[in-house]
Tab-separated table of C-alpha atoms in Angstrom:
chain	number	residue	atom	x	y	z
A	202	UNK	CA	-3.692	148.659	118.217
A	203	UNK	CA	-1.645	148.829	115.032
A	204	UNK	CA	1.766	150.418	114.806
A	205	UNK	CA	3.991	151.184	111.840
A	206	UNK	CA	6.812	148.696	112.530
A	207	UNK	CA	6.547	145.617	110.330
A	208	UNK	CA	10.026	144.030	110.394
A	209	UNK	CA	11.604	145.107	113.670
A	210	UNK	CA	11.678	143.004	116.837
A	211	UNK	CA	13.063	142.730	120.370
A	212	UNK	CA	14.437	139.825	122.380
A	213	UNK	CA	11.742	137.495	123.672
A	214	UNK	CA	13.117	137.723	127.214
A	215	UNK	CA	11.632	141.214	127.522
A	216	UNK	CA	8.165	139.629	127.755
A	217	UNK	CA	9.284	137.975	130.992
A	218	UNK	CA	10.575	141.328	132.233
A	219	UNK	CA	7.159	142.944	131.732
A	220	UNK	CA	5.442	139.936	133.290
A	221	UNK	CA	7.703	140.255	136.346
A	222	UNK	CA	6.835	143.952	136.629
A	223	UNK	CA	3.086	143.316	136.382
A	224	UNK	CA	3.180	140.600	139.032
A	225	UNK	CA	5.228	142.817	141.340
A	226	UNK	CA	2.770	145.703	140.915
A	227	UNK	CA	-0.365	143.570	141.164
A	228	UNK	CA	-1.361	144.377	137.576
A	229	UNK	CA	-3.043	142.048	135.108
A	230	UNK	CA	-0.445	140.345	132.910
A	231	UNK	CA	-1.151	141.134	129.220
A	232	UNK	CA	-1.871	138.124	127.035
A	233	UNK	CA	1.167	138.918	124.860
A	234	UNK	CA	3.481	138.310	127.839
A	235	UNK	CA	2.257	134.752	128.100
A	236	UNK	CA	2.100	134.221	124.344
A	237	UNK	CA	5.721	135.339	123.818
A	238	UNK	CA	7.366	134.332	127.106
A	239	UNK	CA	9.128	131.386	125.459
A	240	UNK	CA	9.632	133.040	122.065
A	241	UNK	CA	13.050	134.032	120.782
A	242	UNK	CA	11.749	137.291	119.266
A	243	UNK	CA	8.818	139.645	119.898
A	244	UNK	CA	7.592	141.656	116.874
A	245	UNK	CA	8.207	145.328	117.584
A	246	UNK	CA	4.577	146.344	117.119
A	247	UNK	CA	3.610	143.693	119.698
A	248	UNK	CA	6.239	145.114	122.082
A	249	UNK	CA	4.716	148.581	121.671
A	250	UNK	CA	1.213	147.257	122.239
A	251	UNK	CA	2.371	145.337	125.296
A	252	UNK	CA	3.850	148.427	126.954
A	253	UNK	CA	0.795	150.531	126.174
A	254	UNK	CA	-1.495	147.883	127.633
A	255	UNK	CA	0.410	147.974	130.914
A	256	UNK	CA	0.435	151.778	130.822
A	257	UNK	CA	-3.352	151.870	130.694
A	258	UNK	CA	-3.497	150.237	134.141
A	259	UNK	CA	-0.436	151.804	135.748
A	260	UNK	CA	-1.117	154.874	137.855
A	261	UNK	CA	2.233	156.667	137.599
A	262	UNK	CA	4.047	158.510	134.802
A	263	UNK	CA	7.226	157.280	133.101
A	264	UNK	CA	6.296	153.596	133.224
A	265	UNK	CA	9.332	152.583	131.177
A	266	UNK	CA	11.721	153.789	133.866
A	267	UNK	CA	10.072	151.584	136.455
A	268	UNK	CA	10.027	148.491	134.244
A	269	UNK	CA	13.733	148.940	133.498
A	270	UNK	CA	14.625	148.767	137.200
A	271	UNK	CA	13.912	145.021	137.070
A	272	UNK	CA	16.112	144.211	134.068
A	273	UNK	CA	18.594	141.339	134.318
A	274	UNK	CA	21.116	140.204	131.667
A	275	UNK	CA	18.990	137.121	130.935
A	276	UNK	CA	16.134	139.356	129.751
A	277	UNK	CA	18.143	140.400	126.680
A	278	UNK	CA	19.358	136.904	125.869
A	279	UNK	CA	22.829	136.247	124.567
A	280	UNK	CA	23.652	139.985	124.545
A	281	UNK	CA	23.457	139.990	128.330
A	282	UNK	CA	25.796	137.023	128.669
A	283	UNK	CA	28.217	138.503	126.149
A	284	UNK	CA	28.402	141.652	128.247
A	285	UNK	CA	29.226	139.597	131.327
A	286	UNK	CA	32.065	137.902	129.429
A	287	UNK	CA	33.875	141.193	128.744
A	288	UNK	CA	36.741	142.672	130.755
A	289	UNK	CA	35.472	146.254	130.831
A	290	UNK	CA	32.639	148.499	129.681
A	291	UNK	CA	34.488	149.532	126.525
A	292	UNK	CA	34.776	145.925	125.393
A	293	UNK	CA	31.115	145.322	126.235
A	294	UNK	CA	30.167	148.398	124.213
A	295	UNK	CA	32.037	147.008	121.202
A	296	UNK	CA	29.959	143.828	121.439
A	297	UNK	CA	26.812	145.914	121.859
A	298	UNK	CA	27.563	147.901	118.703
A	299	UNK	CA	28.063	144.677	116.759
A	300	UNK	CA	25.153	142.625	118.112
A	301	UNK	CA	22.648	145.172	119.466
A	302	UNK	CA	19.949	143.985	117.073
A	303	UNK	CA	19.749	140.702	118.984
A	304	UNK	CA	18.482	142.603	122.026
A	305	UNK	CA	16.606	145.480	120.420
A	306	UNK	CA	16.192	145.700	116.667
A	307	UNK	CA	14.569	148.940	115.606
A	308	UNK	CA	16.299	152.135	114.497
A	309	UNK	CA	19.917	152.598	113.436
A	310	UNK	CA	22.583	152.827	116.140
A	311	UNK	CA	25.630	155.101	116.179
A	312	UNK	CA	28.426	155.298	118.760
A	313	UNK	CA	30.720	158.336	118.656
A	314	UNK	CA	33.454	159.753	120.882
A	315	UNK	CA	33.785	163.520	121.079
A	316	UNK	CA	35.129	165.950	123.676
A	317	UNK	CA	35.895	163.178	126.170
A	318	UNK	CA	32.331	161.883	125.944
A	319	UNK	CA	30.962	158.648	124.531
A	320	UNK	CA	27.656	159.314	122.786
A	321	UNK	CA	25.252	156.554	121.753
A	322	UNK	CA	22.366	157.571	119.518
A	323	UNK	CA	19.438	156.001	117.721
A	324	UNK	CA	17.850	157.445	114.579
A	325	UNK	CA	14.293	157.493	113.301
A	326	UNK	CA	14.777	155.670	110.000
A	327	UNK	CA	12.185	153.031	110.931
A	328	UNK	CA	9.934	155.583	112.639
A	329	UNK	CA	9.353	157.034	116.096
A	330	UNK	CA	8.149	154.342	118.519
A	331	UNK	CA	6.993	156.962	121.051
A	332	UNK	CA	8.136	158.177	124.451
A	333	UNK	CA	7.029	155.114	126.429
A	334	UNK	CA	8.958	152.732	124.176
A	335	UNK	CA	12.028	154.973	123.928
A	336	UNK	CA	12.290	155.671	127.651
A	337	UNK	CA	12.060	151.942	128.322
A	338	UNK	CA	14.916	151.239	125.896
A	339	UNK	CA	17.219	153.950	127.262
A	340	UNK	CA	16.552	153.001	130.878
A	341	UNK	CA	17.173	149.330	130.041
A	342	UNK	CA	20.548	150.227	128.538
A	343	UNK	CA	21.531	152.330	131.560
A	344	UNK	CA	20.558	149.676	134.080
A	345	UNK	CA	22.223	146.791	132.227
A	346	UNK	CA	25.440	148.819	131.897
A	347	UNK	CA	25.383	149.607	135.619
A	348	UNK	CA	24.887	145.943	136.467
A	349	UNK	CA	28.013	145.139	134.456
A	350	UNK	CA	30.215	147.698	136.223
A	351	UNK	CA	28.676	147.764	139.703
A	352	UNK	CA	29.392	149.150	142.246
A	353	UNK	CA	30.236	151.956	139.801
A	354	UNK	CA	27.394	153.962	138.264
A	355	UNK	CA	26.934	154.916	134.609
A	356	UNK	CA	27.146	158.673	135.153
A	357	UNK	CA	25.304	160.242	132.231
A	358	UNK	CA	26.100	163.707	130.878
A	359	UNK	CA	22.879	164.104	128.911
A	360	UNK	CA	19.841	162.255	127.582
A	361	UNK	CA	17.815	163.358	124.542
A	362	UNK	CA	14.527	162.019	123.205
A	363	UNK	CA	12.969	162.629	119.786
A	364	UNK	CA	9.474	162.806	121.281
A	365	UNK	CA	7.433	165.788	122.519
A	366	UNK	CA	8.103	166.866	126.088
A	367	UNK	CA	5.867	164.982	128.552
A	368	UNK	CA	4.195	166.549	131.574
A	369	UNK	CA	6.527	165.177	134.250
A	370	UNK	CA	10.041	166.032	133.053
A	371	UNK	CA	11.624	166.171	136.523
A	372	UNK	CA	11.097	162.434	136.899
A	373	UNK	CA	13.405	161.802	133.940
A	374	UNK	CA	16.109	164.128	135.250
A	375	UNK	CA	15.950	162.494	138.688
A	376	UNK	CA	16.113	159.022	137.182
A	377	UNK	CA	18.967	159.616	134.742
A	378	UNK	CA	20.786	162.107	136.984
A	379	UNK	CA	21.477	164.566	134.164
A	380	UNK	CA	19.752	167.117	131.902
A	381	UNK	CA	17.051	165.496	129.750
A	382	UNK	CA	15.714	167.197	126.618
A	383	UNK	CA	13.003	166.378	124.094
A	384	UNK	CA	12.149	167.052	120.419
A	385	UNK	CA	15.721	166.115	119.450
A	386	UNK	CA	16.823	164.883	116.023
A	387	UNK	CA	18.027	161.558	117.471
A	388	UNK	CA	17.615	159.717	120.752
A	389	UNK	CA	20.944	160.148	122.575
A	390	UNK	CA	22.781	159.376	125.774
A	391	UNK	CA	26.281	160.470	126.711
A	392	UNK	CA	28.765	159.527	129.414
A	393	UNK	CA	32.447	160.235	130.227
A	394	UNK	CA	35.003	158.356	128.145
A	395	UNK	CA	36.790	157.321	131.350
A	396	UNK	CA	33.955	154.866	132.058
A	397	UNK	CA	35.059	152.704	129.123
A	398	UNK	CA	37.833	151.402	131.371
A	399	UNK	CA	35.394	150.456	134.152
A	400	UNK	CA	35.915	146.734	134.877
A	401	UNK	CA	33.012	144.341	134.409
A	402	UNK	CA	31.977	142.894	137.748
A	403	UNK	CA	32.769	139.156	137.956
A	404	UNK	CA	33.845	139.050	134.292
A	405	UNK	CA	33.983	135.494	132.948
A	406	UNK	CA	35.764	135.221	129.602
A	407	UNK	CA	35.864	131.424	129.467
A	408	UNK	CA	32.848	131.166	127.163
A	409	UNK	CA	33.293	134.436	125.264
A	410	UNK	CA	34.340	132.904	121.940
A	411	UNK	CA	31.506	130.386	122.036
A	412	UNK	CA	28.991	133.105	122.921
A	413	UNK	CA	30.247	135.374	120.149
A	414	UNK	CA	30.001	132.611	117.546
A	415	UNK	CA	26.440	131.921	118.640
A	416	UNK	CA	25.584	135.640	118.560
A	417	UNK	CA	26.958	135.931	115.020
A	418	UNK	CA	24.793	133.006	113.916
A	419	UNK	CA	21.680	134.528	115.509
A	420	UNK	CA	22.412	137.907	113.926
A	421	UNK	CA	22.660	136.245	110.521
A	422	UNK	CA	19.157	134.820	111.017
A	423	UNK	CA	17.559	138.235	111.578
A	424	UNK	CA	15.790	139.607	108.502
A	425	UNK	CA	17.401	142.506	106.722
A	426	UNK	CA	15.510	145.746	107.126
A	427	UNK	CA	13.334	146.594	104.134
A	428	UNK	CA	14.734	149.837	102.739
A	429	UNK	CA	11.678	150.156	100.498
A	430	UNK	CA	9.278	150.182	103.437
A	431	UNK	CA	11.378	152.624	105.441
A	432	UNK	CA	11.668	154.937	102.434
A	433	UNK	CA	7.927	154.700	101.809
A	434	UNK	CA	7.199	155.529	105.444
A	435	UNK	CA	9.499	158.560	105.280
A	436	UNK	CA	7.901	159.963	102.123
A	437	UNK	CA	4.381	159.242	103.381
A	438	UNK	CA	5.170	161.047	106.626
A	439	UNK	CA	6.479	164.045	104.702
A	440	UNK	CA	3.398	164.036	102.453
A	441	UNK	CA	1.032	163.956	105.429
A	442	UNK	CA	2.906	166.767	107.166
A	443	UNK	CA	2.830	168.829	103.971
A	444	UNK	CA	-0.905	168.218	103.633
A	445	UNK	CA	-0.653	166.739	100.145
A	446	UNK	CA	-1.032	162.957	99.882
A	447	UNK	CA	-0.769	161.685	96.329
A	448	UNK	CA	0.424	158.236	95.309
A	449	UNK	CA	1.859	159.625	92.057
A	450	UNK	CA	4.021	162.159	93.938
A	451	UNK	CA	5.246	159.588	96.450
A	452	UNK	CA	6.013	157.094	93.687
A	453	UNK	CA	7.983	159.760	91.816
A	454	UNK	CA	10.063	160.514	94.930
A	455	UNK	CA	10.870	156.804	95.116
A	456	UNK	CA	11.834	156.736	91.412
A	457	UNK	CA	8.852	154.512	90.599
A	458	UNK	CA	5.668	154.801	88.607
A	459	UNK	CA	2.417	154.661	90.560
A	460	UNK	CA	1.810	151.198	89.128
A	461	UNK	CA	5.324	150.091	90.106
A	462	UNK	CA	4.740	151.318	93.654
A	463	UNK	CA	1.476	149.392	93.799
A	464	UNK	CA	3.257	146.217	92.659
A	465	UNK	CA	5.834	146.592	95.433
A	466	UNK	CA	3.033	147.045	97.963
A	467	UNK	CA	1.247	143.910	96.752
A	468	UNK	CA	4.485	141.922	97.220
A	469	UNK	CA	4.479	143.031	100.859
A	470	UNK	CA	0.804	142.167	101.367
A	471	UNK	CA	-0.519	145.631	102.131
A	472	UNK	CA	-2.075	148.496	100.226
A	473	UNK	CA	-1.171	152.165	99.920
A	474	UNK	CA	-4.136	153.097	102.123
A	475	UNK	CA	-3.185	150.552	104.814
A	476	UNK	CA	0.384	151.881	105.020
A	477	UNK	CA	-0.891	155.455	105.012
A	478	UNK	CA	-3.224	154.633	107.906
A	479	UNK	CA	-0.271	153.233	109.895
A	480	UNK	CA	1.746	156.395	109.268
A	481	UNK	CA	-1.169	158.602	110.272
A	482	UNK	CA	-1.787	156.576	113.432
A	483	UNK	CA	1.858	156.860	114.466
A	484	UNK	CA	1.836	160.621	113.869
A	485	UNK	CA	-1.538	161.032	115.577
A	486	UNK	CA	-0.235	159.450	118.769
A	487	UNK	CA	2.821	161.688	118.749
A	488	UNK	CA	0.639	164.777	118.298
A	489	UNK	CA	-1.848	163.696	120.977
A	490	UNK	CA	0.981	163.578	123.505
A	491	UNK	CA	1.441	167.322	122.945
A	492	UNK	CA	-1.259	168.885	125.134
A	493	UNK	CA	-0.905	172.212	123.312
A	494	UNK	CA	-2.399	170.725	120.132
A	495	UNK	CA	-6.190	170.633	119.828
A	496	UNK	CA	-7.998	167.868	117.948
A	497	UNK	CA	-8.689	170.346	115.149
A	498	UNK	CA	-4.955	171.112	114.946
A	499	UNK	CA	-4.104	167.416	114.816
A	500	UNK	CA	-6.705	166.708	112.135
A	501	UNK	CA	-5.131	169.421	109.971
A	502	UNK	CA	-1.600	168.160	110.662
A	503	UNK	CA	-2.707	164.716	109.482
A	504	UNK	CA	-4.184	166.175	106.275
A	505	UNK	CA	-7.819	165.467	107.157
A	506	UNK	CA	-10.354	167.926	105.817
A	507	UNK	CA	-12.522	167.616	108.937
A	508	UNK	CA	-11.958	166.798	112.599
A	509	UNK	CA	-14.763	164.232	112.490
A	510	UNK	CA	-12.938	162.226	109.792
A	511	UNK	CA	-9.839	162.068	111.981
A	512	UNK	CA	-11.875	161.003	115.017
A	513	UNK	CA	-13.587	158.199	113.086
A	514	UNK	CA	-10.271	156.935	111.727
A	515	UNK	CA	-8.606	157.019	115.141
A	516	UNK	CA	-11.476	155.095	116.734
A	517	UNK	CA	-11.141	152.484	113.980
A	518	UNK	CA	-7.371	152.154	114.574
A	519	UNK	CA	-7.369	151.977	118.362
A	520	UNK	CA	-10.897	151.316	119.605
A	521	UNK	CA	-10.694	154.636	121.489
A	522	UNK	CA	-11.543	158.228	120.660
A	523	UNK	CA	-8.570	160.621	120.441
A	524	UNK	CA	-9.696	162.214	123.715
A	525	UNK	CA	-9.842	158.834	125.491
A	526	UNK	CA	-6.403	157.832	124.222
A	527	UNK	CA	-4.869	161.192	125.197
A	528	UNK	CA	-6.372	160.934	128.679
A	529	UNK	CA	-5.022	157.405	129.136
A	530	UNK	CA	-1.498	158.558	128.217
A	531	UNK	CA	-1.360	161.894	130.031
A	532	UNK	CA	-3.664	161.258	132.935
A	533	UNK	CA	-1.177	159.371	135.102
A	534	UNK	CA	0.009	161.267	138.151
A	535	UNK	CA	2.510	160.479	140.877
A	536	UNK	CA	6.227	160.260	141.537
A	537	UNK	CA	8.856	157.613	141.159
A	538	UNK	CA	10.763	156.772	144.289
């Protein structure tokens, strides 16, 4: 299963988190969990694949919320220990803003304070990972923050996702304890500014300077995000949605000639058609999660002239037909206790 994230990654400890969940639930442990359990980083597309593999065998909706219940600071590496070294949640949030990529390196992060609320949001500059991946990330953040300030709770004012609304929305509202909306411009969570003063439970500042120096060194080792690839993905997505895919037009938008664009692609070891297929696959999965869209609708939205061409391409990408993939994602029923 290919996804459109080529540079991004998450902390390797998250493989152990998923392994723990699978063992607790009596599910088969995906091979990636074992392959990356001792790794420092997990490529983001592997992380996506890993979650979707578990989802295929899990018989309840909102898998990410359940996985996040088992999170411990060690699962996010040095970020977890840095949080434990802080005096209060506000100080921990400052460290999170600075070093968040060490735990979860995908889209851009913004932290704003407005109307007595702290709002943390993530963009879509690297793409939309999908509801399963996003809900896992937001639930992980909530649960880690609550572990830091327990017995206090991180009382959320709102949660917003960029993805289409899933079938079981009440589960999200029950879990987060606040209104949850979908199809937003950015993924967001908000909580009262007063929580910034919440003391960290058993705070230990003795090693804080050492931990921060180590975190800075690890952050320096992470690769810089490729602005070219993110820009290409954006313009390809727009071209697909507009129904007009032309390498000359996309190159012009990027202030390149078609030949110059091809040279940049060769440097990155992929072709225009390969990157286009990744963009289409990502969009296809987003559209398939919207039960109101038929396969004909989705084929047109992806700029295919015929539904059969879309179905063949999707089977080549995923090993499943669009109908099979949609059923595997939307066919889970049940409640979360």
